[in-house]
PDB file of C-alpha atoms and ligand atoms in Angstrom:
ATOM      1  CA  MET A   1      25.471  -9.964  10.071  1.00  0.00           C
ATOM      2  CA  SER A   2      22.949  -8.561   8.873  1.00  0.00           C
ATOM      3  CA  CYS A   3      19.381  -9.352   8.039  1.00  0.00           C
ATOM      4  CA  VAL A   4      18.139 -10.451   4.482  1.00  0.00           C
ATOM      5  CA  PHE A   5      16.513  -6.936   3.669  1.00  0.00           C
ATOM      6  CA  CYS A   6      19.035  -4.368   5.452  1.00  0.00           C
ATOM      7  CA  GLN A   7      21.032  -6.428   3.230  1.00  0.00           C
ATOM      8  CA  ILE A   8      18.752  -5.289   0.802  1.00  0.00           C
ATOM      9  CA  VAL A   9      18.624  -1.476   2.083  1.00  0.00           C
ATOM     10  CA  GLU A  10      22.660  -1.553   2.391  1.00  0.00           C
ATOM     11  CA  GLY A  11      23.024  -2.348  -1.416  1.00  0.00           C
ATOM     12  CA  THR A  12      24.519  -6.120  -0.197  1.00  0.00           C
ATOM     13  CA  ASN A  13      22.143  -8.125  -1.541  1.00  0.00           C
ATOM     14  CA  PRO A  14      20.593  -7.385  -4.967  1.00  0.00           C
ATOM     15  CA  GLY A  15      16.572  -6.311  -4.671  1.00  0.00           C
ATOM     16  CA  ASP A  16      13.732  -4.911  -7.551  1.00  0.00           C
ATOM     17  CA  ILE A  17      13.648  -1.785  -5.502  1.00  0.00           C
ATOM     18  CA  LEU A  18      11.297   1.038  -6.899  1.00  0.00           C
ATOM     19  CA  PHE A  19      11.573   3.817  -4.585  1.00  0.00           C
ATOM     20  CA  HIS A  20      13.170   4.891  -1.342  1.00  0.00           C
ATOM     21  CA  ASP A  21      13.297   7.759   1.011  1.00  0.00           C
ATOM     22  CA  SER A  22      15.165   8.891   3.859  1.00  0.00           C
ATOM     23  CA  ARG A  23      13.269   6.047   6.279  1.00  0.00           C
ATOM     24  CA  VAL A  24      11.176   3.947   3.715  1.00  0.00           C
ATOM     25  CA  MET A  25      12.381   1.022   0.958  1.00  0.00           C
ATOM     26  CA  VAL A  26      10.196  -0.074  -1.586  1.00  0.00           C
ATOM     27  CA  PHE A  27      11.117  -3.536  -3.336  1.00  0.00           C
ATOM     28  CA  ARG A  28       9.295  -6.475  -4.749  1.00  0.00           C
ATOM     29  CA  ASP A  29       8.437  -9.547  -3.365  1.00  0.00           C
ATOM     30  CA  ILE A  30      10.898 -12.126  -4.742  1.00  0.00           C
ATOM     31  CA  HIS A  31       7.977 -14.785  -4.337  1.00  0.00           C
ATOM     32  CA  PRO A  32       5.058 -12.909  -5.325  1.00  0.00           C
ATOM     33  CA  GLN A  33       1.346 -13.854  -4.413  1.00  0.00           C
ATOM     34  CA  ALA A  34       0.164 -11.698  -6.591  1.00  0.00           C
ATOM     35  CA  PRO A  35       1.024  -9.375 -10.190  1.00  0.00           C
ATOM     36  CA  VAL A  36       1.761  -6.607  -7.991  1.00  0.00           C
ATOM     37  CA  HIS A  37       3.347  -7.991  -4.853  1.00  0.00           C
ATOM     38  CA  LEU A  38       5.543  -5.288  -2.483  1.00  0.00           C
ATOM     39  CA  LEU A  39       6.922  -5.036  -0.189  1.00  0.00           C
ATOM     40  CA  ILE A  40       7.322  -1.645   2.278  1.00  0.00           C
ATOM     41  CA  ILE A  41      10.331  -1.617   5.229  1.00  0.00           C
ATOM     42  CA  PRO A  42      11.834   1.275   7.081  1.00  0.00           C
ATOM     43  CA  LYS A  43      15.392   1.550   6.364  1.00  0.00           C
ATOM     44  CA  LYS A  44      16.157   1.029  10.058  1.00  0.00           C
ATOM     45  CA  HIS A  45      16.223  -2.494  11.919  1.00  0.00           C
ATOM     46  CA  ILE A  46      12.972  -3.234  13.920  1.00  0.00           C
ATOM     47  CA  SER A  47      12.137  -6.985  14.116  1.00  0.00           C
ATOM     48  CA  SER A  48       8.564  -6.261  14.189  1.00  0.00           C
ATOM     49  CA  VAL A  49       5.651  -4.218  14.457  1.00  0.00           C
ATOM     50  CA  THR A  50       5.719  -5.153  18.220  1.00  0.00           C
ATOM     51  CA  ARG A  51       8.416  -3.387  18.667  1.00  0.00           C
ATOM     52  CA  LEU A  52       7.805   0.220  17.289  1.00  0.00           C
ATOM     53  CA  THR A  53       8.881   2.530  20.145  1.00  0.00           C
ATOM     54  CA  GLY A  54       8.293   5.988  20.387  1.00  0.00           C
ATOM     55  CA  GLU A  55      11.045   6.631  18.464  1.00  0.00           C
ATOM     56  CA  ASP A  56       9.762   5.506  15.463  1.00  0.00           C
ATOM     57  CA  GLU A  57       6.339   8.170  15.905  1.00  0.00           C
ATOM     58  CA  ASN A  58       5.228   8.509  12.590  1.00  0.00           C
ATOM     59  CA  LEU A  59       6.489   5.480  10.851  1.00  0.00           C
ATOM     60  CA  LEU A  60       3.915   3.338   9.915  1.00  0.00           C
ATOM     61  CA  PRO A  61       2.008   5.835   8.494  1.00  0.00           C
ATOM     62  CA  HIS A  62       4.219   6.967   6.590  1.00  0.00           C
ATOM     63  CA  MET A  63       4.644   3.053   5.316  1.00  0.00           C
ATOM     64  CA  MET A  64       0.909   3.235   4.577  1.00  0.00           C
ATOM     65  CA  THR A  65       0.739   6.947   2.670  1.00  0.00           C
ATOM     66  CA  THR A  66       4.447   5.507   0.767  1.00  0.00           C
ATOM     67  CA  ALA A  67       2.395   2.292  -0.070  1.00  0.00           C
ATOM     68  CA  ILE A  68      -0.789   4.130  -1.303  1.00  0.00           C
ATOM     69  CA  GLU A  69       1.339   6.605  -3.488  1.00  0.00           C
ATOM     70  CA  ILE A  70       3.111   3.421  -4.707  1.00  0.00           C
ATOM     71  CA  ALA A  71      -0.253   1.892  -5.360  1.00  0.00           C
ATOM     72  CA  LYS A  72      -0.937   4.269  -7.737  1.00  0.00           C
ATOM     73  CA  ARG A  73       1.783   4.309  -9.680  1.00  0.00           C
ATOM     74  CA  GLU A  74       0.914   0.507 -10.046  1.00  0.00           C
ATOM     75  CA  GLY A  75      -2.195   1.553 -11.669  1.00  0.00           C
ATOM     76  CA  LEU A  76      -4.364  -0.676  -8.787  1.00  0.00           C
ATOM     77  CA  TRP A  77      -6.141   2.551  -7.275  1.00  0.00           C
ATOM     78  CA  GLY A  78      -9.242   1.708  -9.077  1.00  0.00           C
ATOM     79  CA  LYS A  79      -9.004  -1.353  -9.117  1.00  0.00           C
ATOM     80  CA  GLY A  80      -8.712  -2.284  -5.457  1.00  0.00           C
ATOM     81  CA  PHE A  81      -5.282  -3.493  -3.417  1.00  0.00           C
ATOM     82  CA  ARG A  82      -4.599  -5.294   0.051  1.00  0.00           C
ATOM     83  CA  LEU A  83      -2.094  -3.674   2.929  1.00  0.00           C
ATOM     84  CA  VAL A  84      -0.480  -6.820   5.339  1.00  0.00           C
ATOM     85  CA  ILE A  85       1.578  -7.071   8.420  1.00  0.00           C
ATOM     86  CA  ASN A  86       2.566 -10.654   9.502  1.00  0.00           C
ATOM     87  CA  SER A  87       4.049 -10.834  13.274  1.00  0.00           C
ATOM     88  CA  GLY A  88       5.857 -13.100  14.846  1.00  0.00           C
ATOM     89  CA  GLN A  89       4.698 -16.833  14.101  1.00  0.00           C
ATOM     90  CA  GLN A  90       1.087 -17.487  14.410  1.00  0.00           C
ATOM     91  CA  GLY A  91       0.794 -14.164  12.585  1.00  0.00           C
ATOM     92  CA  GLY A  92       3.250 -15.920   9.423  1.00  0.00           C
ATOM     93  CA  GLN A  93       6.006 -13.207   9.708  1.00  0.00           C
ATOM     94  CA  LEU A  94       9.072 -14.974   7.923  1.00  0.00           C
ATOM     95  CA  VAL A  95      11.799 -12.445   7.920  1.00  0.00           C
ATOM     96  CA  PRO A  96      11.985 -11.214  11.198  1.00  0.00           C
ATOM     97  CA  HIS A  97      12.414  -7.052   9.682  1.00  0.00           C
ATOM     98  CA  LEU A  98       9.410  -5.169   9.640  1.00  0.00           C
ATOM     99  CA  HIS A  99       7.380  -4.908   6.614  1.00  0.00           C
ATOM    100  CA  LEU A 100       4.150  -3.846   4.570  1.00  0.00           C
ATOM    101  CA  HIS A 101       2.890  -6.268   2.163  1.00  0.00           C
ATOM    102  CA  LEU A 102       0.982  -4.817  -1.118  1.00  0.00           C
ATOM    103  CA  LEU A 103      -0.668  -6.673  -3.002  1.00  0.00           C
ATOM    104  CA  GLY A 104      -2.768  -6.391  -5.813  1.00  0.00           C
ATOM    105  CA  GLY A 105      -3.346  -6.407  -9.750  1.00  0.00           C
ATOM    106  CA  LYS A 106      -5.919 -10.019  -9.626  1.00  0.00           C
ATOM    107  CA  GLN A 107      -9.411 -10.389  -7.455  1.00  0.00           C
ATOM    108  CA  LEU A 108      -7.527 -11.565  -4.291  1.00  0.00           C
ATOM    109  CA  SER A 109      -8.834 -14.827  -2.228  1.00  0.00           C
ATOM    110  CA  GLY A 110     -11.134 -13.873   0.369  1.00  0.00           C
ATOM    111  CA  GLN A 111      -9.456 -15.991   3.373  1.00  0.00           C
ATOM    112  CA  LEU A 112      -7.535 -13.877   5.597  1.00  0.00           C
ATOM    113  CA  GLY A 113      -6.723 -16.375   8.136  1.00  0.00           C
TER     114      GLY A 113
HETATM  115  P1  AMP B   1       6.465 -12.523   6.178  1.00  0.00           P
HETATM  116  O1  AMP B   1       5.505 -14.016   5.688  1.00  0.00           O
HETATM  117  O2  AMP B   1       5.695 -11.028   6.190  1.00  0.00           O
HETATM  118  O3  AMP B   1       7.499 -12.611   6.741  1.00  0.00           O
HETATM  119  O4  AMP B   1       6.677 -12.500   4.516  1.00  0.00           O
HETATM  120  C1  AMP B   1       8.567 -12.427   4.142  1.00  0.00           C
HETATM  121  C2  AMP B   1       8.171 -11.977   2.918  1.00  0.00           C
HETATM  122  O5  AMP B   1       9.430 -11.738   2.267  1.00  0.00           O
HETATM  123  C3  AMP B   1       7.900 -13.120   1.967  1.00  0.00           C
HETATM  124  O6  AMP B   1       6.928 -12.660   0.769  1.00  0.00           O
HETATM  125  C4  AMP B   1       8.754 -13.072   0.740  1.00  0.00           C
HETATM  126  O7  AMP B   1       8.410 -13.965  -0.512  1.00  0.00           O
HETATM  127  C5  AMP B   1       9.474 -11.968   0.494  1.00  0.00           C
HETATM  128  N1  AMP B   1      11.451 -12.180   0.710  1.00  0.00           N
HETATM  129  C6  AMP B   1      12.437 -12.979   1.611  1.00  0.00           C
HETATM  130  N2  AMP B   1      13.229 -12.854   1.148  1.00  0.00           N
HETATM  131  C7  AMP B   1      13.034 -12.117  -0.173  1.00  0.00           C
HETATM  132  C8  AMP B   1      13.975 -11.172  -1.058  1.00  0.00           C
HETATM  133  N3  AMP B   1      15.483 -11.075  -0.609  1.00  0.00           N
HETATM  134  N4  AMP B   1      13.599 -10.171  -1.923  1.00  0.00           N
HETATM  135  C9  AMP B   1      12.382  -9.386  -1.586  1.00  0.00           C
HETATM  136  N5  AMP B   1      11.551 -10.761  -1.197  1.00  0.00           N
HETATM  137  C10 AMP B   1      11.981 -11.558  -0.505  1.00  0.00           C
HETATM  138 ZN1   ZN B   2      16.760  -5.782   9.344  1.00  0.00          ZN
END
């Protein structure tokens, strides 16, 4: 059985999807930690940022530029926002499918660790 984010990509699990193209998908986090809390994921299953290979060239920059474009659409450009990737146990990664968090819409905490 595929992982929860692959299920959102496949359409077997509902997601609040804002955008997708051939390589990435953007949907709202189910437990938002800010007024805007989106997840930018590769459509291909990659378990962690540490599992990117040469085949995935330009995927991370594409995820970043997608996030920045969506931040603009969500009205965050003038206000600021945060982009975060958690990796592995101590990094706090809970879902084993690479994802970039986009957080904004309030003054975010200064704590990152
Ligand atoms: P991380 O701790 O970086 O692995 O973050 C995983 C994120 O995925 C958390 O913020 C969860 O709230 C979110 N999440 C888990 N399941 C779903 C889902 N089905 N749809 C949307 N977001 C989810
Ligand atoms: Zn997956």
